[in-house]
Amino acid sequence: MIPLKKIDIFNRLQSEILKLQGFKSASQMALGAGLGVIEKAFPNATFPLGAVHEFISQESEDIAATRGFLAGLLASLMRNDGTAIWISSQRTIFPPALKNFGLSPDRFLFLDLSKERDVLWAMEEALKCAALTTVIGEMREISFTASRRLQLAVEQSKVTGFILRNNVARLGTTACVSRWKVSSLPSKTVDGLPGIGFPQWRVELLRVRNGQPGVWHLQWRKNSFVHISGNDQASSIAYPAKQAG
């Protein structure tokens, strides 16, 4: 019998730990977000599905930037005609704008509630529905216990959840597998022509379970993410998302 090397033992133990923590195997996670070099920051080098991710925003510009970056993630996640629920007490998303990211607004159900505690309850219930692709909930605060309930829900249903926290007073600790902060960068115009140009973001992965945090500059162009290098040259790192029908 050939003895196992230390690296083989380590990889096996890490794989078992990931399974216990709700991560699916690489083969099951083929519908990742197509983030290229960023994906190396995650366990199995693939964006974790069937998990809850947390985004924090303070300024209004960052809130808009976060919505744009998330829309890019959803374009890949929902490319096979997925269905999403977007829950909030103060809606900050303009549904027709989703078309700019190759998303069809009619694949979304928008649920507007009067209280944040109702948003949290509705999100937990929606995350239990395996027929959904993803659930997005906008809330300012969330406790570790509440976030743990959300994570337990997705470990059963395999739905992917996103918590968008605006104007956060206290970060605290949550059970989410990752925590992000997205900031806006000046858009890139096309050949110097007037107009809004391609959206660009500074994407910071503040925390990721069993992964490696980092900071990247990304641009959204032709229905895909591109990575912006230091000399402001962009090279494609993502596969195209499905065009909205």
Tab-separated table of N, CA and C in Angstrom, residues 171-231:
chain	number	residue	atom	x	y	z
A	171	LEU	N	-20.437	46.309	11.654
A	171	LEU	CA	-20.282	45.132	10.812
A	171	LEU	C	-20.624	43.854	11.572
A	172	GLY	N	-20.005	43.662	12.716
A	172	GLY	CA	-20.250	42.449	13.469
A	172	GLY	C	-19.747	41.208	12.743
A	173	THR	N	-20.105	40.059	13.271
A	173	THR	CA	-19.715	38.767	12.698
A	173	THR	C	-20.945	38.064	12.167
A	174	THR	N	-20.838	37.511	10.974
A	174	THR	CA	-21.945	36.760	10.394
A	174	THR	C	-21.455	35.386	9.959
A	175	ALA	N	-22.393	34.512	9.631
A	175	ALA	CA	-22.063	33.169	9.173
A	175	ALA	C	-21.939	33.098	7.657
A	176	CYS	N	-22.004	34.224	6.971
A	176	CYS	CA	-21.889	34.241	5.509
A	176	CYS	C	-20.509	33.741	5.083
A	177	VAL	N	-20.438	33.080	3.932
A	177	VAL	CA	-19.164	32.514	3.492
A	177	VAL	C	-18.215	33.589	2.984
A	178	SER	N	-18.745	34.757	2.616
A	178	SER	CA	-17.871	35.825	2.135
A	178	SER	C	-18.469	37.180	2.473
A	179	ARG	N	-17.593	38.179	2.541
A	179	ARG	CA	-18.018	39.560	2.748
A	179	ARG	C	-17.295	40.432	1.726
A	180	TRP	N	-18.066	41.256	1.003
A	180	TRP	CA	-17.542	42.070	-0.092
A	180	TRP	C	-17.784	43.554	0.168
A	181	LYS	N	-16.940	44.368	-0.450
A	181	LYS	CA	-17.147	45.808	-0.502
A	181	LYS	C	-16.806	46.274	-1.910
A	182	VAL	N	-17.765	46.896	-2.568
A	182	VAL	CA	-17.586	47.324	-3.958
A	182	VAL	C	-17.684	48.840	-4.031
A	183	SER	N	-16.720	49.460	-4.694
A	183	SER	CA	-16.701	50.917	-4.879
A	183	SER	C	-16.695	51.233	-6.365
A	184	SER	N	-17.236	52.385	-6.714
A	184	SER	CA	-17.285	52.778	-8.117
A	184	SER	C	-15.964	53.385	-8.567
A	185	LEU	N	-15.620	53.162	-9.822
A	185	LEU	CA	-14.477	53.790	-10.469
A	185	LEU	C	-14.984	54.564	-11.677
A	186	PRO	N	-14.247	55.586	-12.150
A	186	PRO	CA	-14.684	56.310	-13.347
A	186	PRO	C	-14.895	55.352	-14.511
A	187	SER	N	-16.009	55.507	-15.210
A	187	SER	CA	-16.305	54.615	-16.326
A	187	SER	C	-15.340	54.842	-17.476
A	188	LYS	N	-15.169	53.820	-18.294
A	188	LYS	CA	-14.261	53.858	-19.435
A	188	LYS	C	-15.057	54.127	-20.701
A	189	THR	N	-14.779	55.247	-21.361
A	189	THR	CA	-15.491	55.574	-22.589
A	189	THR	C	-14.924	54.779	-23.761
A	190	VAL	N	-15.665	54.743	-24.840
A	190	VAL	CA	-15.281	53.987	-26.025
A	190	VAL	C	-14.677	54.945	-27.053
A	191	ASP	N	-13.393	54.790	-27.335
A	191	ASP	CA	-12.696	55.596	-28.341
A	191	ASP	C	-12.881	57.091	-28.111
A	192	GLY	N	-12.997	57.486	-26.846
A	192	GLY	CA	-13.120	58.904	-26.525
A	192	GLY	C	-14.462	59.514	-26.858
A	193	LEU	N	-15.428	58.693	-27.236
A	193	LEU	CA	-16.747	59.214	-27.599
A	193	LEU	C	-17.520	59.609	-26.343
A	194	PRO	N	-18.388	60.610	-26.412
A	194	PRO	CA	-19.161	61.020	-25.231
A	194	PRO	C	-20.152	59.940	-24.830
A	195	GLY	N	-20.459	59.900	-23.561
A	195	GLY	CA	-21.407	58.916	-23.051
A	195	GLY	C	-20.963	58.398	-21.702
A	196	ILE	N	-21.752	57.498	-21.154
A	196	ILE	CA	-21.469	56.970	-19.821
A	196	ILE	C	-20.272	56.034	-19.835
A	197	GLY	N	-20.148	55.211	-20.855
A	197	GLY	CA	-19.035	54.286	-20.942
A	197	GLY	C	-19.268	53.001	-20.175
A	198	PHE	N	-18.240	52.151	-20.142
A	198	PHE	CA	-18.343	50.868	-19.467
A	198	PHE	C	-18.212	51.059	-17.957
A	199	PRO	N	-19.093	50.453	-17.156
A	199	PRO	CA	-18.975	50.576	-15.690
A	199	PRO	C	-17.730	49.867	-15.180
A	200	GLN	N	-17.101	50.448	-14.171
A	200	GLN	CA	-15.901	49.880	-13.573
A	200	GLN	C	-16.008	49.934	-12.050
A	201	TRP	N	-15.420	48.936	-11.384
A	201	TRP	CA	-15.534	48.846	-9.934
A	201	TRP	C	-14.206	48.446	-9.300
A	202	ARG	N	-14.043	48.894	-8.074
A	202	ARG	CA	-12.999	48.363	-7.191
A	202	ARG	C	-13.679	47.328	-6.305
A	203	VAL	N	-13.325	46.077	-6.493
A	203	VAL	CA	-13.987	44.968	-5.811
A	203	VAL	C	-13.049	44.434	-4.732
A	204	GLU	N	-13.496	44.501	-3.497
A	204	GLU	CA	-12.688	44.041	-2.368
A	204	GLU	C	-13.381	42.873	-1.689
A	205	LEU	N	-12.695	41.763	-1.649
A	205	LEU	CA	-13.175	40.589	-0.922
A	205	LEU	C	-12.576	40.667	0.479
A	206	LEU	N	-13.377	41.152	1.430
A	206	LEU	CA	-12.883	41.409	2.769
A	206	LEU	C	-12.643	40.129	3.562
A	207	ARG	N	-13.506	39.172	3.363
A	207	ARG	CA	-13.407	37.925	4.120
A	207	ARG	C	-14.020	36.805	3.303
A	208	VAL	N	-13.380	35.645	3.307
A	208	VAL	CA	-13.927	34.479	2.638
A	208	VAL	C	-13.505	33.237	3.413
A	209	ARG	N	-14.425	32.397	3.709
A	209	ARG	CA	-14.154	31.204	4.493
A	209	ARG	C	-13.275	30.237	3.710
A	210	ASN	N	-12.157	29.861	4.293
A	210	ASN	CA	-11.207	28.926	3.681
A	210	ASN	C	-10.649	29.423	2.353
A	211	GLY	N	-10.620	30.740	2.173
A	211	GLY	CA	-10.090	31.310	0.943
A	211	GLY	C	-9.099	32.425	1.221
A	212	GLN	N	-8.832	33.223	0.188
A	212	GLN	CA	-7.840	34.273	0.277
A	212	GLN	C	-8.437	35.612	-0.132
A	213	PRO	N	-8.649	36.555	0.798
A	213	PRO	CA	-9.179	37.880	0.442
A	213	PRO	C	-8.244	38.619	-0.510
A	214	GLY	N	-8.794	39.634	-1.175
A	214	GLY	CA	-7.986	40.414	-2.113
A	214	GLY	C	-8.773	41.593	-2.654
A	215	VAL	N	-8.110	42.378	-3.520
A	215	VAL	CA	-8.718	43.552	-4.145
A	215	VAL	C	-8.442	43.503	-5.639
A	216	TRP	N	-9.471	43.780	-6.445
A	216	TRP	CA	-9.339	43.768	-7.892
A	216	TRP	C	-10.117	44.935	-8.501
A	217	HIS	N	-9.706	45.368	-9.684
A	217	HIS	CA	-10.446	46.355	-10.458
A	217	HIS	C	-11.073	45.636	-11.651
A	218	LEU	N	-12.394	45.770	-11.777
A	218	LEU	CA	-13.121	45.074	-12.834
A	218	LEU	C	-13.925	46.053	-13.680
A	219	GLN	N	-14.175	45.643	-14.887
A	219	GLN	CA	-15.016	46.396	-15.810
A	219	GLN	C	-16.059	45.443	-16.383
A	220	TRP	N	-17.250	45.974	-16.675
A	220	TRP	CA	-18.290	45.179	-17.330
A	220	TRP	C	-18.386	45.609	-18.777
A	221	ARG	N	-18.101	44.670	-19.689
A	221	ARG	CA	-18.081	45.001	-21.114
A	221	ARG	C	-18.517	43.789	-21.920
A	222	LYS	N	-19.443	44.018	-22.830
A	222	LYS	CA	-19.942	42.959	-23.711
A	222	LYS	C	-20.439	41.757	-22.904
A	223	ASN	N	-21.229	42.060	-21.880
A	223	ASN	CA	-21.850	41.028	-21.054
A	223	ASN	C	-20.850	40.092	-20.390
A	224	SER	N	-19.715	40.623	-19.966
A	224	SER	CA	-18.748	39.826	-19.226
A	224	SER	C	-17.891	40.732	-18.353
A	225	PHE	N	-17.284	40.155	-17.321
A	225	PHE	CA	-16.324	40.877	-16.508
A	225	PHE	C	-14.982	40.895	-17.210
A	226	VAL	N	-14.271	41.998	-17.098
A	226	VAL	CA	-12.884	42.059	-17.554
A	226	VAL	C	-12.063	42.629	-16.413
A	227	HIS	N	-10.837	42.180	-16.319
A	227	HIS	CA	-9.937	42.641	-15.277
A	227	HIS	C	-9.118	43.816	-15.801
A	228	ILE	N	-9.030	44.878	-15.024
A	228	ILE	CA	-8.295	46.075	-15.418
A	228	ILE	C	-6.918	46.020	-14.780
A	229	SER	N	-5.893	46.006	-15.594
A	229	SER	CA	-4.530	45.956	-15.076
A	229	SER	C	-4.087	47.345	-14.645
A	230	GLY	N	-2.890	47.431	-14.101
A	230	GLY	CA	-2.391	48.694	-13.571
A	230	GLY	C	-2.275	49.795	-14.603
A	231	ASN	N	-2.017	49.424	-15.866
A	231	ASN	CA	-1.893	50.442	-16.906
A	231	ASN	C	-3.214	50.714	-17.617
